[in-house]
Amino acid sequence: KALLTPLDILNTVSGLIPPGIVLSVSQLHDQQIQVAGTAVSSKDLAMFIVNLQRKSLVKGLVVDQVKSSDQGLAGFEFTMRIALAK
């Protein structure tokens, strides 16, 4: 099976993002995406994680950090790594 292109991955992941999530950084390296972003609420972040876990494209997910926003806004900042099926 051919490796997914960055465009394939972007199309898939973008369809899984709830309205309360904003991704600010993402990097693709060896079928793993590193993502940073903000969530308006913990419910939005949980929904994003569940959406990712339900996709067969995602073989692993690690949330590295969740913290209150440093921007003086309500919500959370998070970083995660998403391992993709090859």
Short mmCIF file of the N, C-alpha and C atoms (twelve columns), coordinates in Angstrom:
data_MODEL
# 
_entry.id   MODEL 
# 
loop_
_atom_site.group_PDB 
_atom_site.id 
_atom_site.type_symbol 
_atom_site.label_atom_id 
_atom_site.label_alt_id 
_atom_site.label_comp_id 
_atom_site.label_asym_id 
_atom_site.label_seq_id 
_atom_site.Cartn_x 
_atom_site.Cartn_y 
_atom_site.Cartn_z 
_atom_site.pdbx_PDB_model_num 
ATOM 1   N N  . LYS A 1  0.851   -1.189 0.000  1 
ATOM 2   C CA . LYS A 1  0.000   0.000  0.000  1 
ATOM 3   C C  . LYS A 1  0.892   1.247  0.000  1 
ATOM 4   N N  . ALA A 2  0.565   2.199  -0.831 1 
ATOM 5   C CA . ALA A 2  1.370   3.415  -0.945 1 
ATOM 6   C C  . ALA A 2  1.216   4.288  0.294  1 
ATOM 7   N N  . LEU A 3  2.273   5.003  0.613  1 
ATOM 8   C CA . LEU A 3  2.198   5.946  1.722  1 
ATOM 9   C C  . LEU A 3  1.227   7.059  1.384  1 
ATOM 10  N N  . LEU A 4  0.572   7.554  2.384  1 
ATOM 11  C CA . LEU A 4  -0.354  8.667  2.193  1 
ATOM 12  C C  . LEU A 4  0.416   9.936  1.901  1 
ATOM 13  N N  . THR A 5  -0.136  10.747 1.032  1 
ATOM 14  C CA . THR A 5  0.493   12.028 0.752  1 
ATOM 15  C C  . THR A 5  0.063   13.023 1.830  1 
ATOM 16  N N  . PRO A 6  0.821   14.095 2.012  1 
ATOM 17  C CA . PRO A 6  0.406   15.119 2.983  1 
ATOM 18  C C  . PRO A 6  -1.002  15.655 2.688  1 
ATOM 19  N N  . LEU A 7  -1.372  15.754 1.417  1 
ATOM 20  C CA . LEU A 7  -2.704  16.236 1.068  1 
ATOM 21  C C  . LEU A 7  -3.788  15.241 1.506  1 
ATOM 22  N N  . ASP A 8  -3.535  13.934 1.327  1 
ATOM 23  C CA . ASP A 8  -4.481  12.911 1.804  1 
ATOM 24  C C  . ASP A 8  -4.705  13.053 3.302  1 
ATOM 25  N N  . ILE A 9  -3.624  13.225 4.020  1 
ATOM 26  C CA . ILE A 9  -3.695  13.318 5.482  1 
ATOM 27  C C  . ILE A 9  -4.426  14.586 5.902  1 
ATOM 28  N N  . LEU A 10 -4.096  15.701 5.269  1 
ATOM 29  C CA . LEU A 10 -4.751  16.971 5.585  1 
ATOM 30  C C  . LEU A 10 -6.251  16.884 5.338  1 
ATOM 31  N N  . ASN A 11 -6.640  16.306 4.219  1 
ATOM 32  C CA . ASN A 11 -8.063  16.162 3.906  1 
ATOM 33  C C  . ASN A 11 -8.782  15.314 4.947  1 
ATOM 34  N N  . THR A 12 -8.162  14.239 5.376  1 
ATOM 35  C CA . THR A 12 -8.781  13.355 6.358  1 
ATOM 36  C C  . THR A 12 -8.889  14.028 7.721  1 
ATOM 37  N N  . VAL A 13 -7.786  14.586 8.201  1 
ATOM 38  C CA . VAL A 13 -7.768  15.186 9.535  1 
ATOM 39  C C  . VAL A 13 -8.659  16.423 9.605  1 
ATOM 40  N N  . SER A 14 -8.678  17.233 8.560  1 
ATOM 41  C CA . SER A 14 -9.470  18.462 8.604  1 
ATOM 42  C C  . SER A 14 -10.958 18.165 8.755  1 
ATOM 43  N N  . GLY A 15 -11.411 17.032 8.243  1 
ATOM 44  C CA . GLY A 15 -12.808 16.662 8.379  1 
ATOM 45  C C  . GLY A 15 -13.179 16.178 9.768  1 
ATOM 46  N N  . LEU A 16 -12.197 15.983 10.632 1 
ATOM 47  C CA . LEU A 16 -12.434 15.464 11.981 1 
ATOM 48  C C  . LEU A 16 -12.388 16.544 13.052 1 
ATOM 49  N N  . ILE A 17 -12.087 17.772 12.672 1 
ATOM 50  C CA . ILE A 17 -11.879 18.846 13.639 1 
ATOM 51  C C  . ILE A 17 -13.214 19.499 13.997 1 
ATOM 52  N N  . PRO A 18 -13.605 19.446 15.283 1 
ATOM 53  C CA . PRO A 18 -14.832 20.131 15.706 1 
ATOM 54  C C  . PRO A 18 -14.676 21.648 15.587 1 
ATOM 55  N N  . PRO A 19 -15.793 22.386 15.545 1 
ATOM 56  C CA . PRO A 19 -15.731 23.852 15.394 1 
ATOM 57  C C  . PRO A 19 -14.927 24.561 16.493 1 
ATOM 58  N N  . GLY A 20 -14.842 24.001 17.694 1 
ATOM 59  C CA . GLY A 20 -14.140 24.656 18.790 1 
ATOM 60  C C  . GLY A 20 -12.646 24.399 18.843 1 
ATOM 61  N N  . ILE A 21 -12.089 23.791 17.809 1 
ATOM 62  C CA . ILE A 21 -10.656 23.468 17.755 1 
ATOM 63  C C  . ILE A 21 -9.994  24.302 16.660 1 
ATOM 64  N N  . VAL A 22 -8.840  24.875 16.982 1 
ATOM 65  C CA . VAL A 22 -8.025  25.575 15.988 1 
ATOM 66  C C  . VAL A 22 -6.625  24.964 16.045 1 
ATOM 67  N N  . LEU A 23 -6.171  24.420 14.921 1 
ATOM 68  C CA . LEU A 23 -4.819  23.875 14.855 1 
ATOM 69  C C  . LEU A 23 -3.878  24.978 14.416 1 
ATOM 70  N N  . SER A 24 -2.779  25.134 15.153 1 
ATOM 71  C CA . SER A 24 -1.844  26.203 14.833 1 
ATOM 72  C C  . SER A 24 -0.551  25.690 14.224 1 
ATOM 73  N N  . VAL A 25 -0.183  24.451 14.511 1 
ATOM 74  C CA . VAL A 25 1.054   23.888 13.981 1 
ATOM 75  C C  . VAL A 25 0.801   22.420 13.680 1 
ATOM 76  N N  . SER A 26 1.263   21.976 12.552 1 
ATOM 77  C CA . SER A 26 1.254   20.540 12.290 1 
ATOM 78  C C  . SER A 26 2.454   20.209 11.420 1 
ATOM 79  N N  . GLN A 27 3.075   19.082 11.733 1 
ATOM 80  C CA . GLN A 27 4.231   18.620 10.979 1 
ATOM 81  C C  . GLN A 27 4.034   17.153 10.674 1 
ATOM 82  N N  . LEU A 28 4.437   16.743 9.493  1 
ATOM 83  C CA . LEU A 28 4.354   15.344 9.094  1 
ATOM 84  C C  . LEU A 28 5.765   14.804 8.944  1 
ATOM 85  N N  . HIS A 29 6.028   13.679 9.617  1 
ATOM 86  C CA . HIS A 29 7.338   13.049 9.524  1 
ATOM 87  C C  . HIS A 29 7.168   11.547 9.707  1 
ATOM 88  N N  . ASP A 30 7.565   10.772 8.715  1 
ATOM 89  C CA . ASP A 30 7.494   9.308  8.787  1 
ATOM 90  C C  . ASP A 30 6.133   8.797  9.245  1 
ATOM 91  N N  . GLN A 31 5.082   9.220  8.583  1 
ATOM 92  C CA . GLN A 31 3.719   8.777  8.859  1 
ATOM 93  C C  . GLN A 31 3.262   9.128  10.285 1 
ATOM 94  N N  . GLN A 32 3.824   10.171 10.845 1 
ATOM 95  C CA . GLN A 32 3.372   10.692 12.133 1 
ATOM 96  C C  . GLN A 32 3.148   12.195 12.004 1 
ATOM 97  N N  . ILE A 33 2.025   12.657 12.535 1 
ATOM 98  C CA . ILE A 33 1.714   14.085 12.517 1 
ATOM 99  C C  . ILE A 33 1.914   14.619 13.923 1 
ATOM 100 N N  . GLN A 34 2.611   15.731 14.044 1 
ATOM 101 C CA . GLN A 34 2.713   16.445 15.312 1 
ATOM 102 C C  . GLN A 34 1.817   17.666 15.203 1 
ATOM 103 N N  . VAL A 35 0.909   17.812 16.152 1 
ATOM 104 C CA . VAL A 35 -0.112  18.851 16.088 1 
ATOM 105 C C  . VAL A 35 -0.090  19.678 17.359 1 
ATOM 106 N N  . ALA A 36 -0.239  20.990 17.204 1 
ATOM 107 C CA . ALA A 36 -0.463  21.895 18.337 1 
ATOM 108 C C  . ALA A 36 -1.700  22.705 18.004 1 
ATOM 109 N N  . GLY A 37 -2.464  23.035 19.028 1 
ATOM 110 C CA . GLY A 37 -3.653  23.817 18.759 1 
ATOM 111 C C  . GLY A 37 -4.311  24.296 20.027 1 
ATOM 112 N N  . THR A 38 -5.480  24.892 19.857 1 
ATOM 113 C CA . THR A 38 -6.267  25.360 20.998 1 
ATOM 114 C C  . THR A 38 -7.675  24.796 20.888 1 
ATOM 115 N N  . ALA A 39 -8.275  24.582 22.047 1 
ATOM 116 C CA . ALA A 39 -9.645  24.093 22.125 1 
ATOM 117 C C  . ALA A 39 -10.432 25.046 23.007 1 
ATOM 118 N N  . VAL A 40 -11.633 25.396 22.568 1 
ATOM 119 C CA . VAL A 40 -12.487 26.284 23.347 1 
ATOM 120 C C  . VAL A 40 -12.881 25.623 24.663 1 
ATOM 121 N N  . SER A 41 -13.111 24.306 24.625 1 
ATOM 122 C CA . SER A 41 -13.521 23.586 25.836 1 
ATOM 123 C C  . SER A 41 -12.901 22.196 25.857 1 
ATOM 124 N N  . SER A 42 -12.937 21.570 27.023 1 
ATOM 125 C CA . SER A 42 -12.442 20.197 27.126 1 
ATOM 126 C C  . SER A 42 -13.324 19.255 26.308 1 
ATOM 127 N N  . LYS A 43 -14.599 19.574 26.167 1 
ATOM 128 C CA . LYS A 43 -15.512 18.756 25.361 1 
ATOM 129 C C  . LYS A 43 -15.080 18.755 23.892 1 
ATOM 130 N N  . ASP A 44 -14.680 19.921 23.365 1 
ATOM 131 C CA . ASP A 44 -14.198 19.996 21.981 1 
ATOM 132 C C  . ASP A 44 -12.937 19.159 21.787 1 
ATOM 133 N N  . LEU A 45 -12.020 19.244 22.740 1 
ATOM 134 C CA . LEU A 45 -10.782 18.477 22.647 1 
ATOM 135 C C  . LEU A 45 -11.085 16.983 22.708 1 
ATOM 136 N N  . ALA A 46 -11.965 16.588 23.620 1 
ATOM 137 C CA . ALA A 46 -12.336 15.179 23.729 1 
ATOM 138 C C  . ALA A 46 -12.983 14.677 22.441 1 
ATOM 139 N N  . MET A 47 -13.826 15.491 21.840 1 
ATOM 140 C CA . MET A 47 -14.482 15.106 20.589 1 
ATOM 141 C C  . MET A 47 -13.461 14.923 19.471 1 
ATOM 142 N N  . PHE A 48 -12.473 15.802 19.401 1 
ATOM 143 C CA . PHE A 48 -11.423 15.697 18.394 1 
ATOM 144 C C  . PHE A 48 -10.650 14.391 18.576 1 
ATOM 145 N N  . ILE A 49 -10.292 14.071 19.811 1 
ATOM 146 C CA . ILE A 49 -9.545  12.842 20.100 1 
ATOM 147 C C  . ILE A 49 -10.366 11.612 19.706 1 
ATOM 148 N N  . VAL A 50 -11.634 11.598 20.090 1 
ATOM 149 C CA . VAL A 50 -12.503 10.463 19.742 1 
ATOM 150 C C  . VAL A 50 -12.643 10.336 18.229 1 
ATOM 151 N N  . ASN A 51 -12.822 11.455 17.540 1 
ATOM 152 C CA . ASN A 51 -12.928 11.429 16.079 1 
ATOM 153 C C  . ASN A 51 -11.682 10.816 15.444 1 
ATOM 154 N N  . LEU A 52 -10.514 11.188 15.959 1 
ATOM 155 C CA . LEU A 52 -9.262  10.643 15.433 1 
ATOM 156 C C  . LEU A 52 -9.154  9.145  15.718 1 
ATOM 157 N N  . GLN A 53 -9.499  8.737  16.935 1 
ATOM 158 C CA . GLN A 53 -9.372  7.337  17.323 1 
ATOM 159 C C  . GLN A 53 -10.304 6.426  16.520 1 
ATOM 160 N N  . ARG A 54 -11.389 6.960  16.034 1 
ATOM 161 C CA . ARG A 54 -12.350 6.153  15.266 1 
ATOM 162 C C  . ARG A 54 -11.929 5.929  13.820 1 
ATOM 163 N N  . LYS A 55 -10.932 6.652  13.344 1 
ATOM 164 C CA . LYS A 55 -10.489 6.520  11.956 1 
ATOM 165 C C  . LYS A 55 -9.482  5.380  11.825 1 
ATOM 166 N N  . SER A 56 -9.679  4.532  10.821 1 
ATOM 167 C CA . SER A 56 -8.737  3.432  10.598 1 
ATOM 168 C C  . SER A 56 -7.370  3.949  10.159 1 
ATOM 169 N N  . LEU A 57 -7.329  5.166  9.635  1 
ATOM 170 C CA . LEU A 57 -6.075  5.801  9.237  1 
ATOM 171 C C  . LEU A 57 -5.149  6.028  10.442 1 
ATOM 172 N N  . VAL A 58 -5.735  6.215  11.628 1 
ATOM 173 C CA . VAL A 58 -4.966  6.510  12.836 1 
ATOM 174 C C  . VAL A 58 -4.674  5.209  13.575 1 
ATOM 175 N N  . LYS A 59 -3.377  4.898  13.727 1 
ATOM 176 C CA . LYS A 59 -3.040  3.668  14.450 1 
ATOM 177 C C  . LYS A 59 -2.586  3.953  15.880 1 
ATOM 178 N N  . GLY A 60 -2.314  5.210  16.205 1 
ATOM 179 C CA . GLY A 60 -1.909  5.572  17.558 1 
ATOM 180 C C  . GLY A 60 -2.054  7.061  17.779 1 
ATOM 181 N N  . LEU A 61 -2.288  7.433  19.030 1 
ATOM 182 C CA . LEU A 61 -2.487  8.838  19.374 1 
ATOM 183 C C  . LEU A 61 -1.921  9.076  20.763 1 
ATOM 184 N N  . VAL A 62 -1.059  10.071 20.881 1 
ATOM 185 C CA . VAL A 62 -0.490  10.441 22.181 1 
ATOM 186 C C  . VAL A 62 -0.722  11.934 22.393 1 
ATOM 187 N N  . VAL A 63 -1.418  12.276 23.475 1 
ATOM 188 C CA . VAL A 63 -1.590  13.680 23.847 1 
ATOM 189 C C  . VAL A 63 -0.424  14.025 24.760 1 
ATOM 190 N N  . ASP A 64 0.459   14.876 24.275 1 
ATOM 191 C CA . ASP A 64 1.676   15.209 25.025 1 
ATOM 192 C C  . ASP A 64 1.422   16.248 26.109 1 
ATOM 193 N N  . GLN A 65 0.523   17.198 25.840 1 
ATOM 194 C CA . GLN A 65 0.315   18.281 26.806 1 
ATOM 195 C C  . GLN A 65 -1.059  18.905 26.607 1 
ATOM 196 N N  . VAL A 66 -1.702  19.220 27.720 1 
ATOM 197 C CA . VAL A 66 -2.924  20.025 27.722 1 
ATOM 198 C C  . VAL A 66 -2.767  21.019 28.861 1 
ATOM 199 N N  . LYS A 67 -2.951  22.300 28.575 1 
ATOM 200 C CA . LYS A 67 -2.832  23.314 29.623 1 
ATOM 201 C C  . LYS A 67 -3.798  24.452 29.343 1 
ATOM 202 N N  . SER A 68 -4.084  25.229 30.373 1 
ATOM 203 C CA . SER A 68 -4.930  26.409 30.185 1 
ATOM 204 C C  . SER A 68 -4.242  27.367 29.234 1 
ATOM 205 N N  . SER A 69 -5.031  28.053 28.457 1 
ATOM 206 C CA . SER A 69 -4.493  28.963 27.451 1 
ATOM 207 C C  . SER A 69 -3.648  30.054 28.091 1 
ATOM 208 N N  . ASP A 70 -2.480  30.312 27.483 1 
ATOM 209 C CA . ASP A 70 -1.604  31.404 27.925 1 
ATOM 210 C C  . ASP A 70 -2.024  32.724 27.296 1 
ATOM 211 N N  . GLN A 71 -2.960  32.688 26.385 1 
ATOM 212 C CA . GLN A 71 -3.344  33.873 25.628 1 
ATOM 213 C C  . GLN A 71 -4.362  34.745 26.352 1 
ATOM 214 N N  . GLY A 72 -4.685  34.415 27.601 1 
ATOM 215 C CA . GLY A 72 -5.667  35.199 28.341 1 
ATOM 216 C C  . GLY A 72 -7.093  34.895 27.913 1 
ATOM 217 N N  . LEU A 73 -7.260  33.857 27.122 1 
ATOM 218 C CA . LEU A 73 -8.577  33.461 26.649 1 
ATOM 219 C C  . LEU A 73 -9.025  32.197 27.370 1 
ATOM 220 N N  . ALA A 74 -10.319 31.967 27.379 1 
ATOM 221 C CA . ALA A 74 -10.816 30.714 27.920 1 
ATOM 222 C C  . ALA A 74 -10.381 29.594 26.989 1 
ATOM 223 N N  . GLY A 75 -10.187 28.427 27.533 1 
ATOM 224 C CA . GLY A 75 -9.856  27.285 26.691 1 
ATOM 225 C C  . GLY A 75 -8.523  26.660 27.053 1 
ATOM 226 N N  . PHE A 76 -8.085  25.784 26.174 1 
ATOM 227 C CA . PHE A 76 -6.905  24.969 26.424 1 
ATOM 228 C C  . PHE A 76 -5.989  24.972 25.215 1 
ATOM 229 N N  . GLU A 77 -4.700  24.883 25.496 1 
ATOM 230 C CA . GLU A 77 -3.703  24.653 24.456 1 
ATOM 231 C C  . GLU A 77 -3.288  23.197 24.569 1 
ATOM 232 N N  . PHE A 78 -3.032  22.554 23.433 1 
ATOM 233 C CA . PHE A 78 -2.664  21.145 23.479 1 
ATOM 234 C C  . PHE A 78 -1.633  20.827 22.399 1 
ATOM 235 N N  . THR A 79 -0.896  19.761 22.643 1 
ATOM 236 C CA . THR A 79 -0.017  19.187 21.636 1 
ATOM 237 C C  . THR A 79 -0.262  17.686 21.628 1 
ATOM 238 N N  . MET A 80 -0.167  17.101 20.439 1 
ATOM 239 C CA . MET A 80 -0.360  15.656 20.325 1 
ATOM 240 C C  . MET A 80 0.415   15.118 19.140 1 
ATOM 241 N N  . ARG A 81 0.630   13.802 19.172 1 
ATOM 242 C CA . ARG A 81 1.251   13.088 18.068 1 
ATOM 243 C C  . ARG A 81 0.268   12.039 17.581 1 
ATOM 244 N N  . ILE A 82 0.093   11.985 16.278 1 
ATOM 245 C CA . ILE A 82 -0.841  11.055 15.667 1 
ATOM 246 C C  . ILE A 82 -0.040  10.141 14.743 1 
ATOM 247 N N  . ALA A 83 -0.008  8.846  15.069 1 
ATOM 248 C CA . ALA A 83 0.677   7.873  14.219 1 
ATOM 249 C C  . ALA A 83 -0.331  7.348  13.198 1 
ATOM 250 N N  . LEU A 84 0.082   7.310  11.956 1 
ATOM 251 C CA . LEU A 84 -0.801  6.909  10.869 1 
ATOM 252 C C  . LEU A 84 -0.501  5.484  10.413 1 
ATOM 253 N N  . ALA A 85 -1.552  4.783  10.027 1 
ATOM 254 C CA . ALA A 85 -1.388  3.435  9.483  1 
ATOM 255 C C  . ALA A 85 -0.620  3.519  8.174  1 
ATOM 256 N N  . LYS A 86 0.258   2.580  7.966  1 
ATOM 257 C CA . LYS A 86 1.067   2.584  6.732  1 
ATOM 258 C C  . LYS A 86 0.374   1.801  5.660  1 
# 
